[in-house]
Amino acid sequence: MFVLILLQYILVLLVLVVAGFAFIYVAYIKYIHFKFGHIPGPKRESFIVGHTFFAKRVAERTSSLAETFLELHYKYGKVFVVFYLHMPFIAVADPAVVKRIMLDNKYLKPASNYQTFQSIFGQRFMGKGLVSETDHERWALHRRVFNPAFHRKYFDGAHWVLSMRSADRLVKYLSAKAGMGRQRSK
């Protein structure tokens, strides 16, 4: 008898814990939807999974992710939001907004998105460079080190050399291809 009562209490406690976690998760999703609700985008089909099914349908109609986002940009403007499960993805095509996001320290990179690319299948992929660094202090140090290499004076001087090397390689490649075509026609 005591065991049955104990099991009942454990079951009730387990149900309450699961319900509590479900309530917290739903409240979090509601908060995320409220936080990004002012940004235009397609209507969410589901409160929990967001636009997941919408994305599947759009992907079936088009041949690439880029075409899908281009279609959404035409429909919703230069900035729109799409929710995959509880994660908002904000697509930006306005150069002024992109510049503001890239230059303002208020919009830091989310570490969870970039840590995936640092190591794929247990091998170093992007490491912790300028693109994938999520620690803002280290990124700022890397940026200060690399910044002189991207100065306009350097590009103006290197432009001619890079252009000529690229042109020479293109001429050699096309000459080799053209030579192969003449040999076949004989």
Short mmCIF file of N, CA and C in Angstrom, two decimals:
data_model
loop_
_atom_site.label_atom_id
_atom_site.label_comp_id
_atom_site.label_asym_id
_atom_site.label_seq_id
_atom_site.Cartn_x
_atom_site.Cartn_y
_atom_site.Cartn_z
N MET A 1 0.83 -1.20 0.00
CA MET A 1 0.00 0.00 0.00
C MET A 1 0.87 1.26 0.00
N PHE A 2 1.90 1.23 0.86
CA PHE A 2 2.79 2.38 0.94
C PHE A 2 3.51 2.62 -0.39
N VAL A 3 3.86 1.54 -1.06
CA VAL A 3 4.56 1.64 -2.35
C VAL A 3 3.64 2.27 -3.39
N LEU A 4 2.37 1.93 -3.41
CA LEU A 4 1.42 2.51 -4.37
C LEU A 4 1.26 4.00 -4.13
N ILE A 5 1.16 4.39 -2.88
CA ILE A 5 1.02 5.82 -2.55
C ILE A 5 2.29 6.57 -2.96
N LEU A 6 3.45 5.97 -2.71
CA LEU A 6 4.72 6.58 -3.10
C LEU A 6 4.81 6.72 -4.62
N LEU A 7 4.41 5.68 -5.34
CA LEU A 7 4.41 5.74 -6.81
C LEU A 7 3.45 6.81 -7.32
N GLN A 8 2.29 6.95 -6.66
CA GLN A 8 1.34 8.00 -7.04
C GLN A 8 1.96 9.38 -6.87
N TYR A 9 2.60 9.61 -5.74
CA TYR A 9 3.23 10.91 -5.51
C TYR A 9 4.36 11.16 -6.50
N ILE A 10 5.14 10.15 -6.79
CA ILE A 10 6.22 10.30 -7.78
C ILE A 10 5.65 10.60 -9.15
N LEU A 11 4.58 9.92 -9.52
CA LEU A 11 3.94 10.16 -10.82
C LEU A 11 3.37 11.58 -10.89
N VAL A 12 2.70 12.01 -9.81
CA VAL A 12 2.16 13.37 -9.78
C VAL A 12 3.29 14.39 -9.85
N LEU A 13 4.36 14.14 -9.12
CA LEU A 13 5.52 15.04 -9.15
C LEU A 13 6.13 15.10 -10.54
N LEU A 14 6.25 13.94 -11.19
CA LEU A 14 6.79 13.89 -12.55
C LEU A 14 5.90 14.66 -13.52
N VAL A 15 4.60 14.48 -13.41
CA VAL A 15 3.67 15.21 -14.28
C VAL A 15 3.78 16.72 -14.04
N LEU A 16 3.90 17.13 -12.78
CA LEU A 16 4.05 18.55 -12.48
C LEU A 16 5.36 19.11 -13.02
N VAL A 17 6.42 18.35 -12.93
CA VAL A 17 7.72 18.81 -13.46
C VAL A 17 7.64 18.95 -14.97
N VAL A 18 7.08 17.96 -15.65
CA VAL A 18 6.94 18.03 -17.12
C VAL A 18 6.04 19.20 -17.51
N ALA A 19 4.93 19.38 -16.80
CA ALA A 19 4.03 20.51 -17.09
C ALA A 19 4.74 21.84 -16.84
N GLY A 20 5.55 21.90 -15.80
CA GLY A 20 6.31 23.13 -15.52
C GLY A 20 7.29 23.45 -16.63
N PHE A 21 8.03 22.43 -17.08
CA PHE A 21 8.96 22.66 -18.19
C PHE A 21 8.21 23.04 -19.46
N ALA A 22 7.07 22.42 -19.72
CA ALA A 22 6.27 22.76 -20.90
C ALA A 22 5.79 24.20 -20.80
N PHE A 23 5.35 24.62 -19.62
CA PHE A 23 4.90 26.00 -19.44
C PHE A 23 6.04 26.98 -19.67
N ILE A 24 7.22 26.68 -19.13
CA ILE A 24 8.38 27.56 -19.32
C ILE A 24 8.76 27.63 -20.79
N TYR A 25 8.72 26.49 -21.51
CA TYR A 25 9.06 26.48 -22.93
C TYR A 25 8.05 27.29 -23.74
N VAL A 26 6.77 27.12 -23.45
CA VAL A 26 5.73 27.88 -24.16
C VAL A 26 5.87 29.38 -23.86
N ALA A 27 6.17 29.72 -22.60
CA ALA A 27 6.36 31.13 -22.25
C ALA A 27 7.58 31.71 -22.99
N TYR A 28 8.63 30.91 -23.12
CA TYR A 28 9.82 31.36 -23.86
C TYR A 28 9.49 31.60 -25.33
N ILE A 29 8.76 30.67 -25.94
CA ILE A 29 8.37 30.84 -27.35
C ILE A 29 7.50 32.08 -27.51
N LYS A 30 6.57 32.29 -26.59
CA LYS A 30 5.71 33.48 -26.64
C LYS A 30 6.55 34.75 -26.54
N TYR A 31 7.55 34.74 -25.66
CA TYR A 31 8.45 35.89 -25.52
C TYR A 31 9.22 36.14 -26.81
N ILE A 32 9.75 35.09 -27.43
CA ILE A 32 10.50 35.24 -28.69
C ILE A 32 9.59 35.77 -29.79
N HIS A 33 8.37 35.25 -29.88
CA HIS A 33 7.43 35.74 -30.89
C HIS A 33 7.09 37.21 -30.64
N PHE A 34 6.93 37.59 -29.38
CA PHE A 34 6.64 38.98 -29.05
C PHE A 34 7.84 39.88 -29.37
N LYS A 35 9.04 39.40 -29.07
CA LYS A 35 10.26 40.19 -29.29
C LYS A 35 10.48 40.48 -30.78
N PHE A 36 10.19 39.52 -31.64
CA PHE A 36 10.43 39.68 -33.08
C PHE A 36 9.15 39.87 -33.87
N GLY A 37 8.02 40.10 -33.19
CA GLY A 37 6.73 40.23 -33.85
C GLY A 37 6.59 41.47 -34.72
N HIS A 38 7.39 42.50 -34.48
CA HIS A 38 7.29 43.73 -35.27
C HIS A 38 7.96 43.61 -36.64
N ILE A 39 8.74 42.56 -36.84
CA ILE A 39 9.42 42.36 -38.12
C ILE A 39 8.48 41.58 -39.04
N PRO A 40 8.28 42.05 -40.28
CA PRO A 40 7.36 41.34 -41.18
C PRO A 40 7.88 39.95 -41.54
N GLY A 41 6.97 39.11 -41.95
CA GLY A 41 7.33 37.76 -42.36
C GLY A 41 6.08 36.95 -42.60
N PRO A 42 6.25 35.74 -43.14
CA PRO A 42 5.07 34.91 -43.38
C PRO A 42 4.40 34.53 -42.05
N LYS A 43 3.09 34.30 -42.12
CA LYS A 43 2.34 33.93 -40.92
C LYS A 43 2.77 32.55 -40.45
N ARG A 44 3.01 32.44 -39.14
CA ARG A 44 3.42 31.15 -38.57
C ARG A 44 2.24 30.19 -38.62
N GLU A 45 2.50 28.97 -39.13
CA GLU A 45 1.45 27.96 -39.19
C GLU A 45 1.27 27.25 -37.86
N SER A 46 2.32 27.24 -37.06
CA SER A 46 2.26 26.54 -35.78
C SER A 46 2.97 27.37 -34.74
N PHE A 47 2.42 27.39 -33.55
CA PHE A 47 3.04 28.13 -32.46
C PHE A 47 4.37 27.52 -32.06
N ILE A 48 4.45 26.20 -32.06
CA ILE A 48 5.65 25.50 -31.59
C ILE A 48 6.71 25.41 -32.69
N VAL A 49 6.36 24.95 -33.89
CA VAL A 49 7.36 24.70 -34.94
C VAL A 49 7.53 25.87 -35.90
N GLY A 50 6.74 26.91 -35.75
CA GLY A 50 6.92 28.11 -36.57
C GLY A 50 6.69 27.89 -38.05
N HIS A 51 7.70 28.22 -38.87
CA HIS A 51 7.61 28.14 -40.32
C HIS A 51 8.24 26.88 -40.90
N THR A 52 8.44 25.87 -40.11
CA THR A 52 9.13 24.67 -40.59
C THR A 52 8.40 24.04 -41.76
N PHE A 53 7.08 23.89 -41.66
CA PHE A 53 6.32 23.27 -42.75
C PHE A 53 6.22 24.21 -43.95
N PHE A 54 6.12 25.51 -43.68
CA PHE A 54 6.10 26.51 -44.76
C PHE A 54 7.39 26.42 -45.57
N ALA A 55 8.51 26.30 -44.89
CA ALA A 55 9.81 26.23 -45.57
C ALA A 55 9.89 24.98 -46.44
N LYS A 56 9.33 23.87 -45.98
CA LYS A 56 9.33 22.65 -46.79
C LYS A 56 8.53 22.84 -48.07
N ARG A 57 7.34 23.46 -47.94
CA ARG A 57 6.51 23.67 -49.12
C ARG A 57 7.16 24.62 -50.11
N VAL A 58 7.77 25.69 -49.62
CA VAL A 58 8.43 26.65 -50.51
C VAL A 58 9.63 25.99 -51.17
N ALA A 59 10.37 25.19 -50.43
CA ALA A 59 11.54 24.51 -50.99
C ALA A 59 11.15 23.52 -52.07
N GLU A 60 9.98 22.92 -51.97
CA GLU A 60 9.52 21.99 -53.00
C GLU A 60 9.20 22.73 -54.30
N ARG A 61 8.75 23.98 -54.19
CA ARG A 61 8.40 24.76 -55.38
C ARG A 61 9.62 25.36 -56.06
N THR A 62 10.66 25.67 -55.31
CA THR A 62 11.85 26.30 -55.88
C THR A 62 13.02 25.33 -55.81
N SER A 63 14.08 25.68 -56.50
CA SER A 63 15.20 24.74 -56.58
C SER A 63 16.31 25.02 -55.58
N SER A 64 16.31 26.16 -54.92
CA SER A 64 17.39 26.43 -53.97
C SER A 64 16.90 27.30 -52.82
N LEU A 65 17.68 27.30 -51.74
CA LEU A 65 17.36 28.13 -50.59
C LEU A 65 17.43 29.61 -50.95
N ALA A 66 18.39 29.96 -51.82
CA ALA A 66 18.52 31.36 -52.23
C ALA A 66 17.26 31.84 -52.96
N GLU A 67 16.70 31.00 -53.83
CA GLU A 67 15.47 31.38 -54.53
C GLU A 67 14.31 31.52 -53.56
N THR A 68 14.27 30.66 -52.56
CA THR A 68 13.22 30.74 -51.55
C THR A 68 13.29 32.07 -50.81
N PHE A 69 14.50 32.44 -50.37
CA PHE A 69 14.64 33.70 -49.65
C PHE A 69 14.42 34.89 -50.57
N LEU A 70 14.78 34.79 -51.83
CA LEU A 70 14.51 35.87 -52.78
C LEU A 70 13.00 36.07 -52.94
N GLU A 71 12.28 34.96 -53.04
CA GLU A 71 10.81 35.04 -53.14
C GLU A 71 10.22 35.70 -51.89
N LEU A 72 10.73 35.33 -50.71
CA LEU A 72 10.24 35.94 -49.48
C LEU A 72 10.62 37.42 -49.39
N HIS A 73 11.79 37.79 -49.90
CA HIS A 73 12.18 39.21 -49.92
C HIS A 73 11.25 40.01 -50.82
N TYR A 74 10.87 39.45 -51.96
CA TYR A 74 9.94 40.15 -52.84
C TYR A 74 8.59 40.36 -52.16
N LYS A 75 8.16 39.35 -51.40
CA LYS A 75 6.84 39.41 -50.78
C LYS A 75 6.81 40.26 -49.51
N TYR A 76 7.87 40.18 -48.66
CA TYR A 76 7.83 40.82 -47.34
C TYR A 76 8.79 41.98 -47.17
N GLY A 77 9.59 42.28 -48.16
CA GLY A 77 10.48 43.43 -48.05
C GLY A 77 11.93 43.03 -47.81
N LYS A 78 12.75 44.03 -47.54
CA LYS A 78 14.19 43.81 -47.43
C LYS A 78 14.60 43.19 -46.10
N VAL A 79 13.74 43.23 -45.11
CA VAL A 79 14.01 42.60 -43.81
C VAL A 79 12.77 41.81 -43.41
N PHE A 80 12.96 40.52 -43.14
CA PHE A 80 11.84 39.70 -42.67
C PHE A 80 12.37 38.64 -41.72
N VAL A 81 11.45 38.03 -40.98
CA VAL A 81 11.82 37.02 -39.99
C VAL A 81 11.10 35.71 -40.31
N VAL A 82 11.83 34.61 -40.11
CA VAL A 82 11.29 33.27 -40.27
C VAL A 82 11.67 32.49 -39.02
N PHE A 83 10.71 31.77 -38.45
CA PHE A 83 10.95 30.99 -37.24
C PHE A 83 11.07 29.51 -37.59
N TYR A 84 12.19 28.92 -37.22
CA TYR A 84 12.35 27.47 -37.29
C TYR A 84 12.36 26.97 -35.85
N LEU A 85 11.31 26.25 -35.51
CA LEU A 85 11.05 25.87 -34.13
C LEU A 85 10.97 27.14 -33.29
N HIS A 86 11.84 27.34 -32.33
CA HIS A 86 11.78 28.53 -31.49
C HIS A 86 12.83 29.56 -31.88
N MET A 87 13.61 29.29 -32.93
CA MET A 87 14.71 30.18 -33.30
C MET A 87 14.30 31.14 -34.42
N PRO A 88 14.41 32.43 -34.19
CA PRO A 88 14.12 33.38 -35.27
C PRO A 88 15.34 33.55 -36.17
N PHE A 89 15.11 33.56 -37.47
CA PHE A 89 16.15 33.85 -38.45
C PHE A 89 15.73 35.11 -39.19
N ILE A 90 16.52 36.15 -39.04
CA ILE A 90 16.19 37.42 -39.66
C ILE A 90 17.01 37.55 -40.93
N ALA A 91 16.33 37.69 -42.05
CA ALA A 91 17.00 37.85 -43.34
C ALA A 91 17.02 39.33 -43.69
N VAL A 92 18.19 39.84 -44.04
CA VAL A 92 18.37 41.26 -44.31
C VAL A 92 18.98 41.43 -45.70
N ALA A 93 18.34 42.25 -46.54
CA ALA A 93 18.86 42.52 -47.87
C ALA A 93 19.05 44.01 -48.10
N ASP A 94 18.85 44.82 -47.09
CA ASP A 94 19.02 46.26 -47.20
C ASP A 94 20.46 46.62 -46.83
N PRO A 95 21.24 47.18 -47.75
CA PRO A 95 22.65 47.48 -47.46
C PRO A 95 22.85 48.38 -46.25
N ALA A 96 21.97 49.33 -46.03
CA ALA A 96 22.11 50.23 -44.88
C ALA A 96 21.93 49.46 -43.57
N VAL A 97 20.97 48.55 -43.54
CA VAL A 97 20.74 47.76 -42.33
C VAL A 97 21.89 46.79 -42.10
N VAL A 98 22.39 46.16 -43.17
CA VAL A 98 23.53 45.25 -43.04
C VAL A 98 24.74 46.00 -42.49
N LYS A 99 25.00 47.21 -43.00
CA LYS A 99 26.12 48.01 -42.52
C LYS A 99 25.95 48.34 -41.04
N ARG A 100 24.75 48.70 -40.64
CA ARG A 100 24.49 49.04 -39.24
C ARG A 100 24.71 47.82 -38.34
N ILE A 101 24.25 46.66 -38.78
CA ILE A 101 24.42 45.44 -37.99
C ILE A 101 25.90 45.07 -37.88
N MET A 102 26.63 45.19 -38.97
CA MET A 102 28.04 44.79 -38.97
C MET A 102 28.91 45.75 -38.17
N LEU A 103 28.57 47.02 -38.14
CA LEU A 103 29.42 48.00 -37.47
C LEU A 103 29.06 48.25 -36.01
N ASP A 104 27.85 47.90 -35.62
CA ASP A 104 27.41 48.16 -34.25
C ASP A 104 27.77 46.98 -33.35
N ASN A 105 28.42 47.26 -32.24
CA ASN A 105 28.81 46.20 -31.30
C ASN A 105 27.63 45.64 -30.52
N LYS A 106 26.46 46.23 -30.67
CA LYS A 106 25.26 45.78 -29.97
C LYS A 106 24.75 44.45 -30.55
N TYR A 107 25.05 44.19 -31.83
CA TYR A 107 24.57 42.98 -32.50
C TYR A 107 25.71 41.97 -32.58
N LEU A 108 25.94 41.24 -31.51
CA LEU A 108 27.02 40.27 -31.48
C LEU A 108 26.57 38.96 -32.11
N LYS A 109 27.55 38.17 -32.53
CA LYS A 109 27.27 36.87 -33.15
C LYS A 109 26.79 35.90 -32.08
N PRO A 110 25.71 35.16 -32.35
CA PRO A 110 25.28 34.14 -31.39
C PRO A 110 26.24 32.96 -31.45
N ALA A 111 26.82 32.63 -30.31
CA ALA A 111 27.84 31.57 -30.26
C ALA A 111 27.29 30.23 -30.71
N SER A 112 26.03 29.95 -30.41
CA SER A 112 25.47 28.65 -30.76
C SER A 112 25.44 28.42 -32.27
N ASN A 113 25.27 29.47 -33.05
CA ASN A 113 25.24 29.32 -34.51
C ASN A 113 26.63 29.09 -35.09
N TYR A 114 27.65 29.71 -34.53
CA TYR A 114 28.98 29.65 -35.11
C TYR A 114 29.83 28.51 -34.56
N GLN A 115 29.52 28.00 -33.38
CA GLN A 115 30.31 26.89 -32.84
C GLN A 115 30.16 25.64 -33.69
N THR A 116 29.06 25.50 -34.38
CA THR A 116 28.86 24.35 -35.26
C THR A 116 29.90 24.34 -36.37
N PHE A 117 30.25 25.52 -36.90
CA PHE A 117 31.17 25.59 -38.02
C PHE A 117 32.64 25.52 -37.62
N GLN A 118 32.94 25.65 -36.35
CA GLN A 118 34.34 25.62 -35.94
C GLN A 118 34.92 24.23 -36.07
N SER A 119 34.10 23.20 -35.89
CA SER A 119 34.58 21.83 -36.00
C SER A 119 33.46 20.98 -36.56
N ILE A 120 33.70 20.40 -37.73
CA ILE A 120 32.70 19.55 -38.36
C ILE A 120 33.27 18.13 -38.45
N PHE A 121 32.52 17.16 -38.00
CA PHE A 121 32.94 15.76 -37.98
C PHE A 121 34.24 15.57 -37.21
N GLY A 122 34.43 16.36 -36.16
CA GLY A 122 35.61 16.22 -35.33
C GLY A 122 36.87 16.83 -35.92
N GLN A 123 36.78 17.46 -37.07
CA GLN A 123 37.94 18.07 -37.72
C GLN A 123 37.78 19.59 -37.70
N ARG A 124 38.90 20.28 -37.58
CA ARG A 124 38.87 21.75 -37.60
C ARG A 124 38.38 22.20 -38.97
N PHE A 125 37.37 23.04 -38.97
CA PHE A 125 36.82 23.54 -40.24
C PHE A 125 37.11 25.03 -40.36
N MET A 126 36.42 25.85 -39.63
CA MET A 126 36.64 27.29 -39.71
C MET A 126 37.45 27.81 -38.53
N GLY A 127 37.62 27.00 -37.51
CA GLY A 127 38.42 27.42 -36.36
C GLY A 127 37.83 28.65 -35.69
N LYS A 128 38.70 29.47 -35.15
CA LYS A 128 38.26 30.70 -34.48
C LYS A 128 38.91 31.88 -35.18
N GLY A 129 38.48 32.16 -36.39
CA GLY A 129 39.01 33.27 -37.17
C GLY A 129 38.06 34.45 -37.14
N LEU A 130 38.26 35.37 -38.06
CA LEU A 130 37.41 36.56 -38.12
C LEU A 130 35.95 36.22 -38.36
N VAL A 131 35.70 35.20 -39.17
CA VAL A 131 34.32 34.87 -39.52
C VAL A 131 33.61 34.14 -38.38
N SER A 132 34.28 33.19 -37.75
CA SER A 132 33.58 32.33 -36.79
C SER A 132 33.88 32.65 -35.33
N GLU A 133 34.66 33.65 -35.03
CA GLU A 133 34.97 34.00 -33.64
C GLU A 133 33.75 34.61 -32.97
N THR A 134 33.38 34.07 -31.81
CA THR A 134 32.20 34.57 -31.10
C THR A 134 32.58 35.40 -29.88
N ASP A 135 33.82 35.31 -29.42
CA ASP A 135 34.29 36.14 -28.30
C ASP A 135 34.63 37.51 -28.88
N HIS A 136 33.86 38.52 -28.49
CA HIS A 136 34.00 39.83 -29.11
C HIS A 136 35.38 40.44 -28.88
N GLU A 137 35.97 40.21 -27.72
CA GLU A 137 37.30 40.77 -27.43
C GLU A 137 38.36 40.19 -28.37
N ARG A 138 38.33 38.87 -28.56
CA ARG A 138 39.29 38.23 -29.48
C ARG A 138 39.03 38.66 -30.92
N TRP A 139 37.75 38.78 -31.29
CA TRP A 139 37.41 39.22 -32.64
C TRP A 139 37.96 40.62 -32.89
N ALA A 140 37.80 41.51 -31.90
CA ALA A 140 38.30 42.89 -32.05
C ALA A 140 39.82 42.89 -32.21
N LEU A 141 40.52 42.04 -31.49
CA LEU A 141 41.98 41.94 -31.64
C LEU A 141 42.35 41.46 -33.04
N HIS A 142 41.69 40.41 -33.52
CA HIS A 142 41.93 39.91 -34.88
C HIS A 142 41.63 40.99 -35.91
N ARG A 143 40.55 41.70 -35.70
CA ARG A 143 40.16 42.75 -36.65
C ARG A 143 41.22 43.85 -36.71
N ARG A 144 41.75 44.25 -35.55
CA ARG A 144 42.80 45.27 -35.54
C ARG A 144 44.05 44.78 -36.25
N VAL A 145 44.36 43.50 -36.13
CA VAL A 145 45.55 42.96 -36.80
C VAL A 145 45.35 42.93 -38.32
N PHE A 146 44.17 42.52 -38.77
CA PHE A 146 43.91 42.38 -40.21
C PHE A 146 43.50 43.68 -40.89
N ASN A 147 43.07 44.65 -40.13
CA ASN A 147 42.52 45.88 -40.72
C ASN A 147 43.48 46.57 -41.70
N PRO A 148 44.76 46.70 -41.42
CA PRO A 148 45.65 47.37 -42.40
C PRO A 148 45.72 46.65 -43.74
N ALA A 149 45.55 45.33 -43.74
CA ALA A 149 45.61 44.59 -44.99
C ALA A 149 44.45 44.93 -45.92
N PHE A 150 43.36 45.45 -45.37
CA PHE A 150 42.20 45.79 -46.18
C PHE A 150 42.05 47.30 -46.39
N HIS A 151 43.11 48.02 -46.19
CA HIS A 151 43.09 49.47 -46.39
C HIS A 151 43.03 49.76 -47.89
N ARG A 152 42.37 50.86 -48.27
CA ARG A 152 42.18 51.20 -49.67
C ARG A 152 43.51 51.40 -50.39
N LYS A 153 44.51 52.00 -49.73
CA LYS A 153 45.80 52.21 -50.39
C LYS A 153 46.43 50.88 -50.79
N TYR A 154 46.30 49.87 -49.93
CA TYR A 154 46.85 48.56 -50.24
C TYR A 154 46.12 47.96 -51.44
N PHE A 155 44.79 48.06 -51.44
CA PHE A 155 44.02 47.50 -52.55
C PHE A 155 44.31 48.22 -53.86
N ASP A 156 44.47 49.54 -53.80
CA ASP A 156 44.78 50.27 -55.03
C ASP A 156 46.10 49.81 -55.62
N GLY A 157 47.10 49.57 -54.78
CA GLY A 157 48.40 49.11 -55.27
C GLY A 157 48.37 47.67 -55.73
N ALA A 158 47.64 46.82 -55.02
CA ALA A 158 47.61 45.40 -55.34
C ALA A 158 46.61 45.06 -56.45
N HIS A 159 45.71 45.97 -56.73
CA HIS A 159 44.67 45.71 -57.73
C HIS A 159 45.26 45.36 -59.09
N TRP A 160 46.24 46.14 -59.53
CA TRP A 160 46.82 45.92 -60.84
C TRP A 160 47.53 44.57 -60.90
N VAL A 161 48.29 44.24 -59.89
CA VAL A 161 49.02 42.96 -59.86
C VAL A 161 48.05 41.79 -59.87
N LEU A 162 47.04 41.86 -59.02
CA LEU A 162 46.07 40.78 -58.96
C LEU A 162 45.29 40.64 -60.26
N SER A 163 44.96 41.75 -60.87
CA SER A 163 44.22 41.72 -62.13
C SER A 163 45.06 41.08 -63.23
N MET A 164 46.32 41.45 -63.31
CA MET A 164 47.18 40.91 -64.36
C MET A 164 47.43 39.42 -64.15
N ARG A 165 47.66 38.99 -62.91
CA ARG A 165 47.86 37.56 -62.65
C ARG A 165 46.61 36.77 -63.01
N SER A 166 45.45 37.30 -62.64
CA SER A 166 44.20 36.61 -62.95
C SER A 166 43.99 36.56 -64.46
N ALA A 167 44.29 37.65 -65.15
CA ALA A 167 44.13 37.69 -66.60
C ALA A 167 45.08 36.70 -67.27
N ASP A 168 46.32 36.63 -66.80
CA ASP A 168 47.29 35.69 -67.37
C ASP A 168 46.83 34.24 -67.17
N ARG A 169 46.35 33.94 -65.99
CA ARG A 169 45.86 32.57 -65.73
C ARG A 169 44.66 32.24 -66.60
N LEU A 170 43.77 33.20 -66.80
CA LEU A 170 42.59 32.98 -67.64
C LEU A 170 43.00 32.75 -69.09
N VAL A 171 43.96 33.54 -69.58
CA VAL A 171 44.42 33.39 -70.97
C VAL A 171 45.05 32.01 -71.15
N LYS A 172 45.88 31.58 -70.21
CA LYS A 172 46.52 30.26 -70.30
C LYS A 172 45.47 29.15 -70.28
N TYR A 173 44.50 29.28 -69.41
CA TYR A 173 43.45 28.26 -69.31
C TYR A 173 42.64 28.19 -70.61
N LEU A 174 42.23 29.35 -71.12
CA LEU A 174 41.42 29.37 -72.34
C LEU A 174 42.24 28.92 -73.55
N SER A 175 43.54 29.27 -73.58
CA SER A 175 44.40 28.82 -74.67
C SER A 175 44.53 27.30 -74.68
N ALA A 176 44.68 26.73 -73.51
CA ALA A 176 44.78 25.28 -73.41
C ALA A 176 43.47 24.63 -73.88
N LYS A 177 42.35 25.20 -73.48
CA LYS A 177 41.05 24.66 -73.90
C LYS A 177 40.86 24.81 -75.41
N ALA A 178 41.26 25.97 -75.95
CA ALA A 178 41.12 26.21 -77.38
C ALA A 178 42.03 25.27 -78.17
N GLY A 179 43.22 25.03 -77.67
CA GLY A 179 44.16 24.11 -78.32
C GLY A 179 43.62 22.68 -78.35
N MET A 180 42.97 22.28 -77.27
CA MET A 180 42.39 20.94 -77.23
C MET A 180 41.25 20.80 -78.23
N GLY A 181 40.51 21.87 -78.43
CA GLY A 181 39.39 21.83 -79.35
C GLY A 181 39.87 21.72 -80.79
N ARG A 182 41.00 22.39 -81.15
CA ARG A 182 41.54 22.30 -82.52
C ARG A 182 42.08 20.91 -82.79
N GLN A 183 42.70 20.30 -81.81
CA GLN A 183 43.27 18.98 -82.02
C GLN A 183 42.18 17.96 -82.30
N ARG A 184 41.05 18.09 -81.68
CA ARG A 184 39.96 17.14 -81.89
C ARG A 184 39.33 17.30 -83.29
N SER A 185 39.31 18.54 -83.80
CA SER A 185 38.63 18.76 -85.08
C SER A 185 39.45 18.29 -86.27
N LYS A 186 40.75 18.04 -86.10
CA LYS A 186 41.60 17.64 -87.23
C LYS A 186 41.38 16.21 -87.63
#
